[in-house]
Amino acid sequence: MQIILAELRLYQLNQKNKYKKSNESMSLAVYSIMNIDGEKDLIKISETDISTNRDGWIEINVTSVVELWKMQKISNNGFYIGAYYKSRPANILKYFFKVVKKKNHRY
């Protein structure tokens, strides 16, 4: 089986709160968590700037990482997602996602 495209899709919801400024810019970085020489390491897959003033899907191409997992039998340790407001880079929002393989899943 050949992998043509693999995407990580995140839904961004424009929520109003007292800490968010109107139309503030954020930076979103996605890393693959890899075991290298017995130690966990982060390999950057993508980094993009996004506006906080919108609702909608953010699509990140992760085909190269999924191909590594499949073809070279490299462990799937999930993704690490970090985001920060451009005006406040010290305040990093961190997320960890584990990709779960679903059996008998058809599109």
Short mmCIF file of N, CA and C in Angstrom, two decimals:
data_model
loop_
_atom_site.label_atom_id
_atom_site.label_comp_id
_atom_site.label_asym_id
_atom_site.label_seq_id
_atom_site.Cartn_x
_atom_site.Cartn_y
_atom_site.Cartn_z
N MET A 1 0.84 -1.18 0.00
CA MET A 1 0.00 0.00 0.00
C MET A 1 0.89 1.25 0.00
N GLN A 2 0.58 2.16 -0.89
CA GLN A 2 1.34 3.41 -1.01
C GLN A 2 0.57 4.54 -0.33
N ILE A 3 1.29 5.38 0.39
CA ILE A 3 0.67 6.54 1.03
C ILE A 3 0.79 7.71 0.08
N ILE A 4 -0.34 8.26 -0.31
CA ILE A 4 -0.35 9.40 -1.23
C ILE A 4 -0.33 10.71 -0.45
N LEU A 5 -1.13 10.80 0.60
CA LEU A 5 -1.21 12.02 1.39
C LEU A 5 -1.66 11.69 2.81
N ALA A 6 -0.99 12.29 3.77
CA ALA A 6 -1.41 12.19 5.17
C ALA A 6 -1.44 13.61 5.74
N GLU A 7 -2.55 13.95 6.37
CA GLU A 7 -2.71 15.30 6.93
C GLU A 7 -3.08 15.23 8.40
N LEU A 8 -2.55 16.17 9.15
CA LEU A 8 -3.00 16.42 10.51
C LEU A 8 -3.92 17.62 10.40
N ARG A 9 -5.16 17.44 10.82
CA ARG A 9 -6.14 18.52 10.71
C ARG A 9 -6.55 18.97 12.10
N LEU A 10 -6.43 20.26 12.34
CA LEU A 10 -6.81 20.87 13.61
C LEU A 10 -7.90 21.89 13.34
N TYR A 11 -8.93 21.88 14.18
CA TYR A 11 -9.99 22.87 14.00
C TYR A 11 -9.73 24.03 14.94
N GLN A 12 -9.67 25.22 14.38
CA GLN A 12 -9.45 26.44 15.16
C GLN A 12 -10.79 27.12 15.37
N LEU A 13 -11.11 27.35 16.63
CA LEU A 13 -12.36 28.01 17.00
C LEU A 13 -12.03 29.40 17.54
N ASN A 14 -12.62 30.42 16.96
CA ASN A 14 -12.40 31.80 17.38
C ASN A 14 -13.23 32.05 18.64
N GLN A 15 -12.59 31.96 19.79
CA GLN A 15 -13.30 32.16 21.05
C GLN A 15 -12.94 33.52 21.64
N LYS A 16 -13.92 34.17 22.13
CA LYS A 16 -13.70 35.46 22.79
C LYS A 16 -13.34 35.21 24.25
N ASN A 17 -12.27 35.85 24.70
CA ASN A 17 -11.93 35.82 26.12
C ASN A 17 -11.17 37.08 26.48
N LYS A 18 -11.01 37.31 27.76
CA LYS A 18 -10.40 38.57 28.20
C LYS A 18 -8.90 38.64 27.95
N TYR A 19 -8.26 37.52 27.62
CA TYR A 19 -6.82 37.52 27.40
C TYR A 19 -6.44 37.70 25.93
N LYS A 20 -7.36 37.45 25.03
CA LYS A 20 -7.06 37.51 23.60
C LYS A 20 -7.32 38.89 23.04
N LYS A 21 -6.37 39.38 22.28
CA LYS A 21 -6.54 40.64 21.59
C LYS A 21 -7.20 40.36 20.25
N SER A 22 -7.90 41.34 19.70
CA SER A 22 -8.58 41.18 18.42
C SER A 22 -7.56 40.96 17.30
N ASN A 23 -7.82 39.96 16.47
CA ASN A 23 -7.02 39.63 15.29
C ASN A 23 -5.53 39.48 15.62
N GLU A 24 -5.24 38.79 16.69
CA GLU A 24 -3.86 38.57 17.10
C GLU A 24 -3.25 37.42 16.28
N SER A 25 -1.97 37.52 15.99
CA SER A 25 -1.29 36.51 15.19
C SER A 25 -0.61 35.49 16.11
N MET A 26 -0.70 34.21 15.70
CA MET A 26 -0.05 33.13 16.43
C MET A 26 0.88 32.37 15.50
N SER A 27 1.85 31.72 16.09
CA SER A 27 2.71 30.80 15.36
C SER A 27 2.41 29.40 15.85
N LEU A 28 2.20 28.47 14.92
CA LEU A 28 1.87 27.09 15.23
C LEU A 28 2.96 26.19 14.66
N ALA A 29 3.58 25.38 15.51
CA ALA A 29 4.63 24.46 15.06
C ALA A 29 4.23 23.03 15.40
N VAL A 30 4.47 22.12 14.44
CA VAL A 30 4.15 20.71 14.62
C VAL A 30 5.45 19.91 14.52
N TYR A 31 5.64 19.04 15.51
CA TYR A 31 6.84 18.21 15.57
C TYR A 31 6.44 16.74 15.65
N SER A 32 7.26 15.89 15.08
CA SER A 32 7.11 14.45 15.27
C SER A 32 8.01 14.07 16.43
N ILE A 33 7.50 13.24 17.34
CA ILE A 33 8.30 12.78 18.47
C ILE A 33 8.98 11.48 18.03
N MET A 34 10.30 11.50 17.96
CA MET A 34 11.07 10.36 17.46
C MET A 34 12.01 9.84 18.54
N ASN A 35 12.29 8.55 18.49
CA ASN A 35 13.33 7.96 19.33
C ASN A 35 14.62 7.95 18.52
N ILE A 36 15.61 8.71 18.96
CA ILE A 36 16.90 8.77 18.28
C ILE A 36 17.97 8.39 19.30
N ASP A 37 18.68 7.31 19.02
CA ASP A 37 19.72 6.79 19.92
C ASP A 37 19.18 6.58 21.33
N GLY A 38 17.96 6.05 21.42
CA GLY A 38 17.36 5.74 22.71
C GLY A 38 16.79 6.94 23.45
N GLU A 39 16.86 8.11 22.87
CA GLU A 39 16.33 9.33 23.49
C GLU A 39 15.22 9.91 22.64
N LYS A 40 14.23 10.48 23.28
CA LYS A 40 13.15 11.13 22.52
C LYS A 40 13.62 12.49 22.03
N ASP A 41 13.29 12.78 20.77
CA ASP A 41 13.69 14.04 20.17
C ASP A 41 12.53 14.56 19.34
N LEU A 42 12.48 15.88 19.18
CA LEU A 42 11.43 16.50 18.37
C LEU A 42 12.00 16.89 17.01
N ILE A 43 11.33 16.44 15.95
CA ILE A 43 11.71 16.79 14.59
C ILE A 43 10.61 17.69 14.03
N LYS A 44 10.98 18.93 13.68
CA LYS A 44 9.97 19.88 13.19
C LYS A 44 9.46 19.45 11.82
N ILE A 45 8.14 19.38 11.70
CA ILE A 45 7.49 19.04 10.43
C ILE A 45 7.03 20.30 9.72
N SER A 46 6.45 21.22 10.50
CA SER A 46 5.85 22.41 9.89
C SER A 46 5.76 23.53 10.91
N GLU A 47 5.83 24.76 10.42
CA GLU A 47 5.55 25.93 11.25
C GLU A 47 4.82 26.94 10.38
N THR A 48 3.75 27.47 10.91
CA THR A 48 2.94 28.41 10.13
C THR A 48 2.37 29.49 11.04
N ASP A 49 2.12 30.65 10.46
CA ASP A 49 1.47 31.73 11.19
C ASP A 49 -0.03 31.68 10.92
N ILE A 50 -0.82 31.89 11.97
CA ILE A 50 -2.27 31.87 11.83
C ILE A 50 -2.86 33.07 12.55
N SER A 51 -4.02 33.50 12.10
CA SER A 51 -4.74 34.58 12.75
C SER A 51 -5.71 33.98 13.76
N THR A 52 -5.86 34.61 14.90
CA THR A 52 -6.79 34.10 15.91
C THR A 52 -8.22 34.54 15.62
N ASN A 53 -8.40 35.35 14.61
CA ASN A 53 -9.71 35.94 14.32
C ASN A 53 -10.46 35.14 13.25
N ARG A 54 -10.42 33.81 13.33
CA ARG A 54 -11.09 32.99 12.34
C ARG A 54 -11.49 31.65 12.91
N ASP A 55 -12.48 31.04 12.31
CA ASP A 55 -12.86 29.65 12.56
C ASP A 55 -12.46 28.86 11.33
N GLY A 56 -12.07 27.63 11.52
CA GLY A 56 -11.80 26.79 10.36
C GLY A 56 -10.69 25.80 10.59
N TRP A 57 -10.50 24.96 9.59
CA TRP A 57 -9.51 23.90 9.65
C TRP A 57 -8.11 24.40 9.30
N ILE A 58 -7.14 23.90 10.05
CA ILE A 58 -5.73 24.10 9.74
C ILE A 58 -5.23 22.72 9.30
N GLU A 59 -4.68 22.65 8.10
CA GLU A 59 -4.22 21.37 7.55
C GLU A 59 -2.70 21.37 7.45
N ILE A 60 -2.09 20.34 8.04
CA ILE A 60 -0.64 20.21 8.03
C ILE A 60 -0.29 18.89 7.35
N ASN A 61 0.56 18.96 6.33
CA ASN A 61 0.98 17.78 5.60
C ASN A 61 1.98 17.00 6.44
N VAL A 62 1.65 15.76 6.80
CA VAL A 62 2.53 14.90 7.60
C VAL A 62 2.89 13.62 6.85
N THR A 63 2.78 13.66 5.53
CA THR A 63 3.02 12.47 4.70
C THR A 63 4.40 11.87 4.95
N SER A 64 5.43 12.70 5.01
CA SER A 64 6.80 12.18 5.16
C SER A 64 6.96 11.40 6.46
N VAL A 65 6.35 11.86 7.54
CA VAL A 65 6.46 11.18 8.83
C VAL A 65 5.69 9.86 8.81
N VAL A 66 4.49 9.87 8.26
CA VAL A 66 3.69 8.65 8.19
C VAL A 66 4.39 7.61 7.31
N GLU A 67 5.04 8.05 6.24
CA GLU A 67 5.81 7.12 5.40
C GLU A 67 6.96 6.49 6.20
N LEU A 68 7.63 7.28 7.03
CA LEU A 68 8.69 6.73 7.89
C LEU A 68 8.13 5.68 8.83
N TRP A 69 6.99 5.97 9.46
CA TRP A 69 6.37 5.01 10.37
C TRP A 69 6.07 3.70 9.66
N LYS A 70 5.57 3.81 8.44
CA LYS A 70 5.15 2.61 7.71
C LYS A 70 6.32 1.87 7.07
N MET A 71 7.12 2.57 6.28
CA MET A 71 8.15 1.92 5.47
C MET A 71 9.38 1.50 6.28
N GLN A 72 9.80 2.32 7.22
CA GLN A 72 11.02 2.02 7.96
C GLN A 72 10.74 1.50 9.36
N LYS A 73 9.49 1.21 9.63
CA LYS A 73 9.08 0.64 10.92
C LYS A 73 9.54 1.49 12.11
N ILE A 74 9.53 2.81 11.92
CA ILE A 74 9.88 3.72 13.00
C ILE A 74 8.66 3.89 13.90
N SER A 75 8.86 3.89 15.21
CA SER A 75 7.75 3.98 16.16
C SER A 75 6.96 5.26 16.01
N ASN A 76 5.66 5.13 16.14
CA ASN A 76 4.76 6.27 16.16
C ASN A 76 4.67 6.74 17.60
N ASN A 77 5.35 7.82 17.91
CA ASN A 77 5.30 8.39 19.25
C ASN A 77 4.41 9.62 19.31
N GLY A 78 3.68 9.87 18.22
CA GLY A 78 2.74 10.97 18.20
C GLY A 78 3.35 12.28 17.72
N PHE A 79 2.56 13.33 17.87
CA PHE A 79 2.97 14.67 17.48
C PHE A 79 2.98 15.58 18.70
N TYR A 80 3.88 16.52 18.69
CA TYR A 80 3.92 17.59 19.69
C TYR A 80 3.56 18.86 18.95
N ILE A 81 2.58 19.58 19.48
CA ILE A 81 2.14 20.82 18.84
C ILE A 81 2.34 21.96 19.81
N GLY A 82 3.08 22.96 19.37
CA GLY A 82 3.32 24.14 20.19
C GLY A 82 2.79 25.37 19.47
N ALA A 83 2.17 26.25 20.20
CA ALA A 83 1.65 27.49 19.62
C ALA A 83 1.92 28.62 20.59
N TYR A 84 2.18 29.79 20.03
CA TYR A 84 2.35 30.95 20.90
C TYR A 84 1.88 32.20 20.17
N TYR A 85 1.41 33.15 20.98
CA TYR A 85 1.02 34.45 20.43
C TYR A 85 2.30 35.19 20.04
N LYS A 86 2.31 35.78 18.86
CA LYS A 86 3.50 36.50 18.37
C LYS A 86 3.89 37.64 19.32
N SER A 87 2.89 38.26 19.94
CA SER A 87 3.16 39.38 20.85
C SER A 87 3.65 38.90 22.22
N ARG A 88 3.49 37.61 22.51
CA ARG A 88 3.91 37.04 23.80
C ARG A 88 4.60 35.69 23.59
N PRO A 89 5.78 35.67 22.98
CA PRO A 89 6.42 34.39 22.64
C PRO A 89 6.81 33.54 23.85
N ALA A 90 6.90 34.12 25.02
CA ALA A 90 7.26 33.34 26.21
C ALA A 90 6.11 32.46 26.69
N ASN A 91 4.89 32.80 26.32
CA ASN A 91 3.71 32.03 26.75
C ASN A 91 3.38 30.97 25.70
N ILE A 92 4.02 29.82 25.81
CA ILE A 92 3.82 28.75 24.83
C ILE A 92 2.65 27.88 25.26
N LEU A 93 1.75 27.61 24.31
CA LEU A 93 0.65 26.68 24.52
C LEU A 93 1.11 25.34 23.95
N LYS A 94 1.08 24.27 24.74
CA LYS A 94 1.64 22.99 24.31
C LYS A 94 0.54 21.92 24.23
N TYR A 95 0.65 21.10 23.21
CA TYR A 95 -0.31 20.01 23.02
C TYR A 95 0.45 18.77 22.58
N PHE A 96 -0.02 17.60 23.00
CA PHE A 96 0.56 16.34 22.56
C PHE A 96 -0.56 15.48 22.02
N PHE A 97 -0.35 14.93 20.84
CA PHE A 97 -1.34 14.07 20.22
C PHE A 97 -0.70 12.74 19.85
N LYS A 98 -1.36 11.65 20.17
CA LYS A 98 -0.93 10.32 19.76
C LYS A 98 -1.82 9.89 18.62
N VAL A 99 -1.22 9.45 17.54
CA VAL A 99 -1.98 8.98 16.39
C VAL A 99 -2.36 7.53 16.65
N VAL A 100 -3.65 7.25 16.58
CA VAL A 100 -4.15 5.91 16.84
C VAL A 100 -4.60 5.30 15.52
N LYS A 101 -4.11 4.12 15.25
CA LYS A 101 -4.48 3.42 14.01
C LYS A 101 -5.83 2.75 14.23
N LYS A 102 -6.77 3.05 13.35
CA LYS A 102 -8.09 2.43 13.42
C LYS A 102 -8.13 1.26 12.46
N LYS A 103 -8.57 0.12 12.95
CA LYS A 103 -8.66 -1.05 12.10
C LYS A 103 -9.97 -1.02 11.31
N ASN A 104 -9.91 -1.54 10.10
CA ASN A 104 -11.09 -1.63 9.23
C ASN A 104 -11.74 -0.28 8.99
N HIS A 105 -10.93 0.76 8.90
CA HIS A 105 -11.47 2.10 8.66
C HIS A 105 -11.43 2.38 7.17
N ARG A 106 -12.57 2.73 6.60
CA ARG A 106 -12.65 3.02 5.17
C ARG A 106 -13.14 4.43 4.96
N TYR A 107 -12.62 5.07 3.93
CA TYR A 107 -13.02 6.44 3.60
C TYR A 107 -13.99 6.43 2.48
#
